[in-house]
């Protein structure tokens, strides 16, 4: 496990996928000055940019036998947009607590609702669950409701809280998806009280290790939301602290139901 964390710490920050793309794919919607670049030139916009200067370039045109004069500063590049897909990765604490059944029920319901929305889109949803001494990918990123229903049927619960293992596995899945699908927009939804008590390395205190991973997720500009699962009367601010390291909002849902969780996720996706 220590090698995994070392590799994670050494990785360079990535970039968040955007709807505007630099590739020569996607719909051409407008043009901007080329600023010295000569690829993907918008000829229509370039001609329009050069047209007002033709009169003062008449002598040059005559000398060189040109019907139309285009200078480097006239060049315009195409601005393209592509349809993007959302990847919502739920990261759920399934360690033993009085609310674990409620937590899993709300998560399952929210996942199925999101997949219903995604029927005609390219959005996908995944689920990482952490409990005992490990994290498991219960639902690989999918847009299949049938696959999700089978995968979500029986989820193990109980044991300690390996928070850093859950964050690490979710991070690895998201990065893998970003490499395979560069236009994907990832969003992590972490349901936890923020109190990790199992270290992956055995050398770093669990909370410090989880914060290191949260810093890396923020550094790679992966959007995240922390849903605070601690009861208000016992809240020590650990979920809020995790959210601060992730540069993410921290929500305390008044009532943890599938519909409320679904609405919170949809609001973040549309933000």
Coordinates of C-alpha atoms in Angstrom, one line a residue:
X1 CA 0.0 0.0 0.0
X2 CA 2.9 2.4 0.7
X3 CA 4.0 2.2 -2.9
X4 CA 0.5 3.2 -4.0
X5 CA 0.6 6.3 -1.9
X6 CA 4.1 7.2 -3.0
X7 CA 3.1 7.0 -6.6
X8 CA 0.0 9.1 -5.9
X9 CA 2.1 11.8 -4.2
X10 CA 4.5 11.9 -7.2
X11 CA 1.9 12.3 -9.9
X12 CA 1.6 15.6 -11.6
X13 CA -1.6 17.5 -11.5
X14 CA -4.0 16.8 -14.3
X15 CA -6.6 19.1 -15.8
X16 CA -10.4 19.1 -15.6
X17 CA -12.1 18.1 -18.8
X18 CA -14.0 21.0 -20.5
X19 CA -16.8 21.3 -23.0
X20 CA -14.6 23.5 -25.1
X21 CA -12.0 21.4 -26.9
X22 CA -8.6 22.0 -28.5
X23 CA -9.0 19.0 -30.8
X24 CA -10.1 19.2 -34.4
X25 CA -13.3 17.4 -33.4
X26 CA -16.6 18.9 -32.2
X27 CA -18.9 21.5 -33.5
X28 CA -17.4 24.7 -34.8
X29 CA -19.3 27.5 -33.0
X30 CA -17.1 30.6 -33.3
X31 CA -13.6 31.8 -34.1
X32 CA -10.9 33.6 -32.2
X33 CA -7.6 35.2 -33.2
X34 CA -5.1 32.5 -34.0
X35 CA -2.4 34.1 -31.9
X36 CA 0.5 32.6 -33.9
X37 CA -1.1 29.2 -34.4
X38 CA -1.8 27.8 -37.9
X39 CA -3.9 24.7 -37.2
X40 CA -7.6 24.4 -37.5
X41 CA -8.0 27.8 -39.2
X42 CA -11.5 29.2 -39.7
X43 CA -11.3 30.4 -43.3
X44 CA -14.6 32.2 -43.2
X45 CA -13.7 34.2 -40.1
X46 CA -10.2 34.9 -41.5
X47 CA -11.6 36.3 -44.7
X48 CA -14.0 38.5 -42.7
X49 CA -11.1 39.7 -40.5
X50 CA -8.9 40.6 -43.6
X51 CA -11.7 42.2 -45.6
X52 CA -11.6 45.7 -44.0
X53 CA -7.8 46.0 -44.8
X54 CA -8.0 45.2 -48.5
X55 CA -8.1 48.9 -49.6
X56 CA -4.9 49.9 -47.8
X57 CA -3.3 46.7 -49.1
X58 CA -4.2 47.4 -52.7
X59 CA -0.6 48.4 -53.7
X60 CA 0.8 45.2 -52.2
X61 CA -1.9 43.2 -54.0
X62 CA -1.1 44.8 -57.3
X63 CA 2.6 44.2 -56.9
X64 CA 2.1 40.5 -56.1
X65 CA -0.9 39.8 -58.3
X66 CA -3.1 39.0 -55.4
X67 CA -6.9 39.2 -55.5
X68 CA -7.0 39.2 -51.7
X69 CA -4.3 39.8 -49.1
X70 CA -4.2 37.9 -45.8
X71 CA -1.7 38.7 -43.1
X72 CA -0.7 36.6 -40.1
X73 CA -2.7 38.8 -37.8
X74 CA -5.8 38.1 -39.8
X75 CA -5.8 34.4 -39.0
X76 CA -8.7 33.1 -36.9
X77 CA -8.9 29.7 -35.3
X78 CA -12.0 27.6 -34.9
X79 CA -13.5 27.3 -31.4
X80 CA -15.2 23.9 -31.1
X81 CA -17.4 22.3 -28.5
X82 CA -18.1 18.7 -27.8
X83 CA -20.8 17.0 -25.9
X84 CA -19.3 15.9 -22.6
X85 CA -20.2 13.0 -20.3
X86 CA -20.6 13.2 -16.6
X87 CA -19.0 10.6 -14.4
X88 CA -20.5 10.5 -10.9
X89 CA -18.4 8.4 -8.6
X90 CA -20.0 7.7 -5.2
X91 CA -17.6 6.9 -2.4
X92 CA -19.5 5.5 0.6
X93 CA -18.5 4.7 4.1
X94 CA -20.0 1.2 4.8
X95 CA -18.3 0.7 8.1
X96 CA -20.5 -0.1 11.1
X97 CA -22.8 2.7 12.3
X98 CA -26.4 3.0 13.2
X99 CA -27.1 4.8 10.0
X100 CA -25.3 2.5 7.6
X101 CA -28.5 0.9 6.2
X102 CA -30.1 4.3 5.6
X103 CA -26.9 5.5 4.0
X104 CA -26.7 2.6 1.5
X105 CA -30.4 2.8 0.7
X106 CA -30.2 6.5 -0.1
X107 CA -27.1 5.9 -2.3
X108 CA -28.7 3.0 -4.2
X109 CA -31.8 5.1 -4.9
X110 CA -29.8 8.1 -6.0
X111 CA -27.6 6.0 -8.3
X112 CA -30.7 4.4 -10.0
X113 CA -32.3 7.9 -10.4
X114 CA -29.1 9.3 -12.0
X115 CA -29.0 6.3 -14.4
X116 CA -32.6 6.9 -15.4
X117 CA -31.6 10.5 -16.3
X118 CA -28.7 9.2 -18.2
X119 CA -30.8 6.9 -20.5
X120 CA -30.3 9.2 -23.5
X121 CA -27.0 10.7 -22.4
X122 CA -23.5 9.4 -22.0
X123 CA -23.4 9.9 -18.3
X124 CA -22.1 7.1 -16.1
X125 CA -22.2 6.3 -12.4
X126 CA -19.9 4.2 -10.3
X127 CA -19.7 3.2 -6.6
X128 CA -16.8 2.6 -4.3
X129 CA -17.5 1.3 -0.8
X130 CA -15.0 1.2 2.0
X131 CA -15.3 -0.9 5.2
X132 CA -13.2 -3.2 7.4
X133 CA -9.6 -2.8 6.0
X134 CA -10.2 -2.2 2.3
X135 CA -12.2 -0.4 -0.4
X136 CA -14.1 -2.2 -3.1
X137 CA -15.4 -1.1 -6.5
X138 CA -18.9 -2.4 -6.2
X139 CA -20.2 -0.7 -9.4
X140 CA -17.7 0.1 -12.2
X141 CA -18.7 3.2 -14.1
X142 CA -21.8 2.3 -16.1
X143 CA -24.9 3.7 -17.7
X144 CA -26.8 0.4 -17.4
X145 CA -29.6 0.3 -14.9
X146 CA -29.8 -3.5 -15.1
X147 CA -26.1 -3.8 -14.3
X148 CA -26.4 -1.4 -11.4
X149 CA -29.4 -3.2 -10.0
X150 CA -27.5 -6.5 -9.9
X151 CA -24.3 -4.9 -8.5
X152 CA -26.2 -3.0 -5.8
X153 CA -28.2 -5.9 -4.6
X154 CA -25.9 -7.1 -1.8
X155 CA -23.3 -4.7 -0.4
X156 CA -21.2 -5.8 2.7
X157 CA -21.2 -3.5 5.7
X158 CA -19.6 -3.3 9.0
X159 CA -16.1 -3.0 10.5
X160 CA -13.7 -0.1 10.7
X161 CA -13.4 3.0 8.4
X162 CA -10.5 2.8 5.8
X163 CA -11.3 6.3 4.5
X164 CA -8.0 6.8 2.7
X165 CA -8.4 3.4 0.9
X166 CA -11.8 4.6 -0.4
X167 CA -10.4 7.9 -1.6
X168 CA -7.5 6.3 -3.3
X169 CA -9.5 3.7 -5.2
X170 CA -12.1 6.3 -6.3
X171 CA -9.2 8.6 -7.4
X172 CA -7.6 5.8 -9.5
X173 CA -10.9 4.9 -11.1
X174 CA -11.6 8.5 -12.1
X175 CA -8.1 9.1 -13.5
X176 CA -8.4 5.9 -15.5
X177 CA -11.7 7.1 -16.9
X178 CA -10.2 10.5 -17.7
X179 CA -7.4 8.8 -19.7
X180 CA -9.8 6.6 -21.6
X181 CA -12.4 9.4 -22.1
X182 CA -10.6 12.8 -22.1
X183 CA -13.9 14.7 -22.3
X184 CA -15.5 13.2 -19.2
X185 CA -16.4 15.5 -16.4
X186 CA -15.9 13.7 -13.1
X187 CA -17.7 14.4 -9.8
X188 CA -16.9 12.5 -6.6
X189 CA -19.7 12.2 -3.9
X190 CA -18.2 11.2 -0.6
X191 CA -20.6 10.0 2.1
X192 CA -18.7 9.9 5.4
X193 CA -18.3 11.4 8.8
X194 CA -14.7 12.0 7.9
X195 CA -13.3 9.9 10.7
X196 CA -10.9 7.4 9.1
X197 CA -9.3 4.9 11.4
X198 CA -7.4 2.6 9.1
X199 CA -4.2 3.6 7.3
X200 CA -3.2 2.1 3.9
X201 CA 0.5 2.4 4.7
X202 CA 0.6 1.7 8.4
X203 CA 3.2 4.5 8.6
X204 CA 1.0 7.6 8.4
X205 CA -1.9 8.4 10.8
X206 CA -5.2 7.6 9.1
X207 CA -6.6 11.2 9.2
X208 CA -3.3 12.6 7.8
X209 CA -3.2 10.0 5.1
X210 CA -6.8 10.8 4.1
X211 CA -6.0 14.5 3.9
X212 CA -3.0 13.8 1.7
X213 CA -5.3 12.0 -0.7
X214 CA -7.9 14.8 -0.5
X215 CA -5.2 17.3 -1.4
X216 CA -4.2 15.2 -4.4
X217 CA -7.8 15.0 -5.6
X218 CA -8.1 18.8 -5.3
X219 CA -4.7 19.3 -7.0
X220 CA -6.0 17.3 -10.0
X221 CA -9.1 19.5 -10.2
X222 CA -11.5 16.7 -9.7
X223 CA -14.7 18.1 -8.4
X224 CA -16.0 16.6 -5.2
X225 CA -18.8 17.0 -2.7
X226 CA -18.7 15.7 0.9
X227 CA -22.0 14.6 2.5
X228 CA -21.5 14.7 6.2
X229 CA -22.8 11.5 7.8
X230 CA -22.1 12.4 11.4
X231 CA -25.0 13.1 13.7
X232 CA -25.1 16.9 14.5
X233 CA -24.9 16.3 18.3
X234 CA -21.6 14.4 17.9
X235 CA -20.1 16.3 14.9
X236 CA -16.4 17.1 15.5
X237 CA -16.0 18.8 12.1
X238 CA -14.0 16.0 10.5
X239 CA -16.2 15.8 7.4
X240 CA -15.8 19.6 7.0
X241 CA -12.0 19.3 7.4
X242 CA -11.9 16.6 4.7
X243 CA -14.0 18.8 2.4
X244 CA -11.6 21.8 3.0
X245 CA -8.6 19.6 1.9
X246 CA -10.6 18.6 -1.2
X247 CA -11.7 22.2 -1.9
X248 CA -15.2 20.9 -1.9
X249 CA -18.5 21.8 -0.4
X250 CA -19.7 19.9 2.6
X251 CA -23.4 19.2 2.9
X252 CA -25.4 18.0 5.9
X253 CA -28.7 16.7 4.5
X254 CA -31.6 17.3 6.8
X255 CA -32.9 13.9 5.9
X256 CA -30.8 11.3 4.1
X257 CA -33.2 10.0 1.5
X258 CA -32.5 8.9 -2.1
X259 CA -34.5 11.9 -3.4
X260 CA -32.5 14.4 -1.3
X261 CA -29.2 12.9 -2.3
X262 CA -30.2 12.8 -5.9
X263 CA -31.2 16.5 -5.9
X264 CA -27.9 17.5 -4.2
X265 CA -25.9 15.6 -6.9
X266 CA -28.0 17.0 -9.8
X267 CA -27.4 20.5 -8.4
X268 CA -23.6 20.0 -8.4
X269 CA -23.7 18.5 -11.9
X270 CA -25.6 21.5 -13.2
X271 CA -23.5 24.1 -11.4

